[in-house]
Amino acid sequence: DAGVIQSPRHEVTEMGQEVTLRCKPISGHDYLFWYRQTMMRGLELLIYFNNNVPIDDSGMPEDRFSAKMPNASFSTLKIQPSEPRDSAVYFCASSRTGNYGYTFGSGTRLTVV
Amino acid sequence: AQKITQTQPGMFVQEKEAVTLDCTYDTSDPSYGLFWYKQPSSGEMIFLIYQGSYDQQNATEGRYSLNFQKARKSANLVISASQLGDSAMYFCAMWEDSSYKLIFGSGTRLLVRP
């Protein structure tokens, strides 16, 4: 089991550019979560999916953020246009119904300059 | 709405001693779960221990135990025989059966002194 795989590990981009973060959940997991971690706000849940369907996106900060899950093995979080305040570590996690283990990926450290 | 509170921003403990990290929660859902995660300086989130709301016994995993007091809505983490490698951020988190989303507290930074 390869765990939750996130890419890239680090991303540095200029303000105004589009950024796409990627996540491959653990096979067989039907829940996928996107979190953002900053010093000021801690770990925030941005959006989560169940069986590829977005269930709750109330944590998405604004329209510049969007997330998709086209199939059970892939999800993206896109920021367009990016701003310096989007700089954070973005985590993806997955879980399976009935199993209370949430497995996190290694995170993507995003820096917007 | 679910809520998790960790009131200790930072704590020190002497190596080989026990330490308790506090966590209180609030929920109206009778079915919920409580988690503790460790985040070392390398940044990954490591699952430590889980307690379900209907579990009769306090959860234990090696040197970690969860002191679950349902009436007080507290779920404190106890680390016995602290090791230098226990120095890290520790997050308490809660899951509700009605939503299945995991919400985190603000974390406690633990520093183990040699």
Short mmCIF file of C-alpha atoms in Angstrom, two decimals:
data_model
loop_
_atom_site.label_atom_id
_atom_site.label_comp_id
_atom_site.label_asym_id
_atom_site.label_seq_id
_atom_site.Cartn_x
_atom_site.Cartn_y
_atom_site.Cartn_z
CA ASP A 1 0.00 0.00 0.00
CA ALA A 2 1.66 3.19 -1.23
CA GLY A 3 -0.38 5.48 0.99
CA VAL A 4 -1.87 8.80 -0.09
CA ILE A 5 0.32 10.34 -2.75
CA GLN A 6 0.48 14.08 -3.26
CA SER A 7 2.33 16.01 -5.91
CA PRO A 8 4.26 18.16 -6.13
CA ARG A 9 5.95 18.20 -2.71
CA HIS A 10 6.95 21.80 -3.15
CA GLU A 11 5.61 24.48 -5.46
CA VAL A 12 6.83 28.02 -5.87
CA THR A 13 4.82 30.23 -8.17
CA GLU A 14 4.30 33.86 -8.95
CA MET A 15 1.23 35.74 -7.91
CA GLY A 16 -1.48 35.49 -10.53
CA GLN A 17 -0.43 32.10 -11.84
CA GLU A 18 -2.60 29.01 -11.80
CA VAL A 19 -1.57 26.29 -9.38
CA THR A 20 -2.76 22.68 -9.47
CA LEU A 21 -2.18 20.29 -6.60
CA ARG A 22 -2.72 16.60 -7.10
CA CYS A 23 -3.71 13.71 -4.88
CA LYS A 24 -4.01 9.96 -5.31
CA PRO A 25 -5.94 8.39 -2.42
CA ILE A 26 -5.47 4.89 -1.09
CA SER A 27 -7.18 2.32 -3.27
CA GLY A 28 -10.55 1.35 -1.84
CA HIS A 29 -10.97 4.53 0.17
CA ASP A 30 -14.24 6.30 -0.65
CA TYR A 31 -13.64 9.58 1.19
CA LEU A 32 -11.11 12.21 0.19
CA PHE A 33 -10.34 15.39 2.08
CA TRP A 34 -8.33 18.53 1.25
CA TYR A 35 -6.86 20.51 4.15
CA ARG A 36 -4.81 23.69 4.32
CA GLN A 37 -2.35 24.32 7.15
CA THR A 38 -1.05 27.76 8.09
CA MET A 39 0.47 29.16 11.26
CA MET A 40 -2.37 31.62 11.66
CA ARG A 41 -5.34 29.36 10.95
CA GLY A 42 -4.06 25.91 11.76
CA LEU A 43 -5.50 22.92 9.87
CA GLU A 44 -8.61 23.90 7.91
CA LEU A 45 -10.82 21.49 6.03
CA LEU A 46 -11.37 22.94 2.58
CA ILE A 47 -13.54 20.34 0.88
CA TYR A 48 -14.28 16.64 1.01
CA PHE A 49 -15.62 14.06 -1.41
CA ASN A 50 -17.49 10.81 -0.97
CA ASN A 51 -17.47 8.41 -3.91
CA ASN A 52 -16.04 11.20 -6.07
CA VAL A 53 -18.91 13.59 -5.25
CA PRO A 54 -18.18 16.83 -3.37
CA ILE A 55 -20.10 16.71 -0.08
CA ASP A 56 -19.05 19.88 1.70
CA ASP A 57 -17.05 22.72 0.18
CA SER A 58 -17.90 25.30 2.84
CA GLY A 59 -14.23 25.57 3.76
CA MET A 60 -13.10 26.68 0.33
CA PRO A 61 -11.91 30.24 0.95
CA GLU A 62 -13.15 31.86 -2.24
CA ASP A 63 -13.97 31.31 -5.87
CA ARG A 64 -10.31 31.23 -6.81
CA PHE A 65 -10.21 27.74 -5.29
CA SER A 66 -11.75 24.73 -7.00
CA ALA A 67 -11.45 20.99 -6.48
CA LYS A 68 -12.38 18.02 -8.62
CA MET A 69 -12.38 14.28 -8.30
CA PRO A 70 -12.89 12.82 -11.79
CA ASN A 71 -12.42 9.26 -10.57
CA ALA A 72 -11.78 7.25 -7.43
CA SER A 73 -8.02 7.42 -7.79
CA PHE A 74 -7.37 11.09 -8.50
CA SER A 75 -8.24 14.53 -7.19
CA THR A 76 -7.01 18.03 -7.91
CA LEU A 77 -7.12 21.31 -6.02
CA LYS A 78 -6.70 24.32 -8.24
CA ILE A 79 -6.02 27.93 -7.32
CA GLN A 80 -6.50 30.50 -10.07
CA PRO A 81 -5.23 33.16 -9.77
CA SER A 82 -2.88 32.48 -6.89
CA GLU A 83 -2.08 35.11 -4.25
CA PRO A 84 0.70 35.32 -1.63
CA ARG A 85 -1.84 34.64 1.15
CA ASP A 86 -2.46 31.22 -0.39
CA SER A 87 1.02 30.18 0.74
CA ALA A 88 0.51 27.16 3.01
CA VAL A 89 0.91 23.42 3.26
CA TYR A 90 -1.95 21.62 1.54
CA PHE A 91 -2.74 18.10 2.72
CA CYS A 92 -4.85 15.46 1.11
CA ALA A 93 -6.28 12.63 3.22
CA SER A 94 -8.40 9.61 2.47
CA SER A 95 -10.59 7.27 4.47
CA ARG A 96 -12.93 4.35 4.02
CA THR A 97 -16.51 4.12 5.30
CA GLY A 98 -16.63 2.09 8.50
CA ASN A 99 -12.89 2.40 9.01
CA TYR A 100 -11.93 5.31 11.19
CA GLY A 101 -8.40 5.69 9.98
CA TYR A 102 -7.76 8.89 8.04
CA THR A 103 -4.48 8.63 6.16
CA PHE A 104 -2.72 11.80 5.19
CA GLY A 105 -0.40 12.45 2.30
CA SER A 106 2.94 14.14 2.80
CA GLY A 107 1.53 17.51 1.83
CA THR A 108 2.36 20.12 -0.79
CA ARG A 109 4.17 23.20 0.44
CA LEU A 110 2.95 26.08 -1.73
CA THR A 111 4.76 29.39 -1.84
CA VAL A 112 3.27 32.24 -3.85
CA VAL A 113 5.66 35.13 -4.41
CA ALA B 1 -21.50 22.30 14.90
CA GLN B 2 -18.53 20.27 15.99
CA LYS B 3 -15.74 22.05 17.82
CA ILE B 4 -12.36 21.00 19.18
CA THR B 5 -10.33 23.01 21.71
CA GLN B 6 -6.73 22.56 22.71
CA THR B 7 -5.81 25.14 25.33
CA GLN B 8 -2.09 24.37 25.67
CA PRO B 9 -0.10 26.03 22.88
CA GLY B 10 3.15 24.56 24.21
CA MET B 11 4.37 22.16 26.85
CA PHE B 12 7.63 20.85 28.21
CA VAL B 13 8.25 17.43 29.70
CA GLN B 14 11.35 15.75 31.03
CA GLU B 15 12.51 12.67 29.21
CA LYS B 16 11.06 9.44 30.67
CA GLU B 17 8.24 11.27 32.43
CA ALA B 18 4.55 11.12 31.50
CA VAL B 19 2.70 14.06 29.99
CA THR B 20 -0.97 14.83 29.41
CA LEU B 21 -2.15 16.92 26.48
CA ASP B 22 -5.61 18.40 26.90
CA CYS B 23 -8.47 18.30 24.43
CA THR B 24 -12.11 19.26 24.86
CA TYR B 25 -14.81 18.94 22.26
CA ASP B 26 -18.37 19.88 21.57
CA THR B 27 -20.90 18.07 19.44
CA SER B 28 -24.60 17.30 19.38
CA ASP B 29 -24.08 14.07 17.44
CA PRO B 30 -24.29 11.01 19.73
CA SER B 31 -21.99 9.08 17.40
CA TYR B 32 -18.55 10.54 16.99
CA GLY B 33 -14.87 9.71 17.17
CA LEU B 34 -11.83 11.40 18.60
CA PHE B 35 -8.34 11.20 17.18
CA TRP B 36 -4.87 12.29 18.07
CA TYR B 37 -2.26 12.99 15.42
CA LYS B 38 1.43 13.79 15.75
CA GLN B 39 3.17 16.19 13.38
CA PRO B 40 6.96 16.16 13.71
CA SER B 41 9.11 18.91 12.25
CA SER B 42 9.26 16.98 8.97
CA GLY B 43 5.60 17.86 8.50
CA GLU B 44 3.79 14.57 8.02
CA MET B 45 0.61 13.80 9.94
CA ILE B 46 0.94 10.59 11.92
CA PHE B 47 -2.13 8.89 13.37
CA LEU B 48 -1.65 7.95 17.04
CA ILE B 49 -4.90 6.82 18.62
CA TYR B 50 -8.67 6.71 18.16
CA GLN B 51 -11.60 6.67 20.59
CA GLY B 52 -15.18 6.08 19.54
CA SER B 53 -18.02 7.71 21.45
CA TYR B 54 -19.55 4.34 22.29
CA ASP B 55 -16.32 2.69 23.32
CA GLN B 56 -16.50 1.59 26.94
CA GLN B 57 -12.79 1.40 27.51
CA ASN B 58 -10.20 4.11 27.07
CA ALA B 59 -8.10 3.55 23.97
CA THR B 60 -4.45 2.60 24.33
CA GLU B 61 -1.68 2.21 21.74
CA GLY B 62 1.70 1.43 23.17
CA ARG B 63 2.87 4.46 25.16
CA TYR B 64 -0.20 6.45 24.13
CA SER B 65 -3.50 6.34 25.97
CA LEU B 66 -6.59 8.44 25.63
CA ASN B 67 -8.31 9.59 28.82
CA PHE B 68 -11.89 9.79 27.58
CA GLN B 69 -14.35 11.54 29.88
CA LYS B 70 -17.59 11.68 27.97
CA ALA B 71 -19.62 13.68 30.45
CA ARG B 72 -16.92 16.34 30.56
CA LYS B 73 -16.41 16.15 26.78
CA SER B 74 -12.70 15.72 27.15
CA ALA B 75 -10.29 13.40 25.36
CA ASN B 76 -6.84 13.99 26.77
CA LEU B 77 -3.78 12.24 25.36
CA VAL B 78 -1.38 10.69 27.84
CA ILE B 79 2.13 9.87 26.68
CA SER B 80 4.01 7.69 29.12
CA ALA B 81 7.80 7.49 29.40
CA SER B 82 8.43 10.43 27.07
CA GLN B 83 11.22 10.12 24.54
CA LEU B 84 13.16 12.82 22.72
CA GLY B 85 11.47 11.72 19.52
CA ASP B 86 8.10 12.66 20.98
CA SER B 87 8.94 16.35 20.49
CA ALA B 88 6.37 17.47 17.92
CA MET B 89 3.04 19.16 17.39
CA TYR B 90 0.06 17.15 18.59
CA PHE B 91 -3.41 17.63 17.19
CA CYS B 92 -6.71 16.48 18.59
CA ALA B 93 -9.42 15.92 16.01
CA MET B 94 -13.07 14.92 15.96
CA TRP B 95 -15.25 13.14 13.47
CA GLU B 96 -19.05 13.12 13.52
CA ASP B 97 -21.06 10.24 12.12
CA SER B 98 -23.52 12.70 10.57
CA SER B 99 -20.88 14.44 8.46
CA TYR B 100 -17.84 12.15 8.42
CA LYS B 101 -15.52 15.14 8.26
CA LEU B 102 -12.50 15.39 10.54
CA ILE B 103 -12.06 18.74 12.31
CA PHE B 104 -8.82 19.63 14.08
CA GLY B 105 -7.91 21.60 17.17
CA SER B 106 -5.19 24.24 17.13
CA GLY B 107 -2.51 21.86 18.37
CA THR B 108 -0.04 21.62 21.25
CA ARG B 109 3.71 21.82 20.69
CA LEU B 110 5.47 19.34 22.98
CA LEU B 111 9.15 19.63 23.74
CA VAL B 112 10.86 16.75 25.52
CA ARG B 113 13.91 17.80 27.51
CA PRO B 114 16.85 15.40 27.96
#
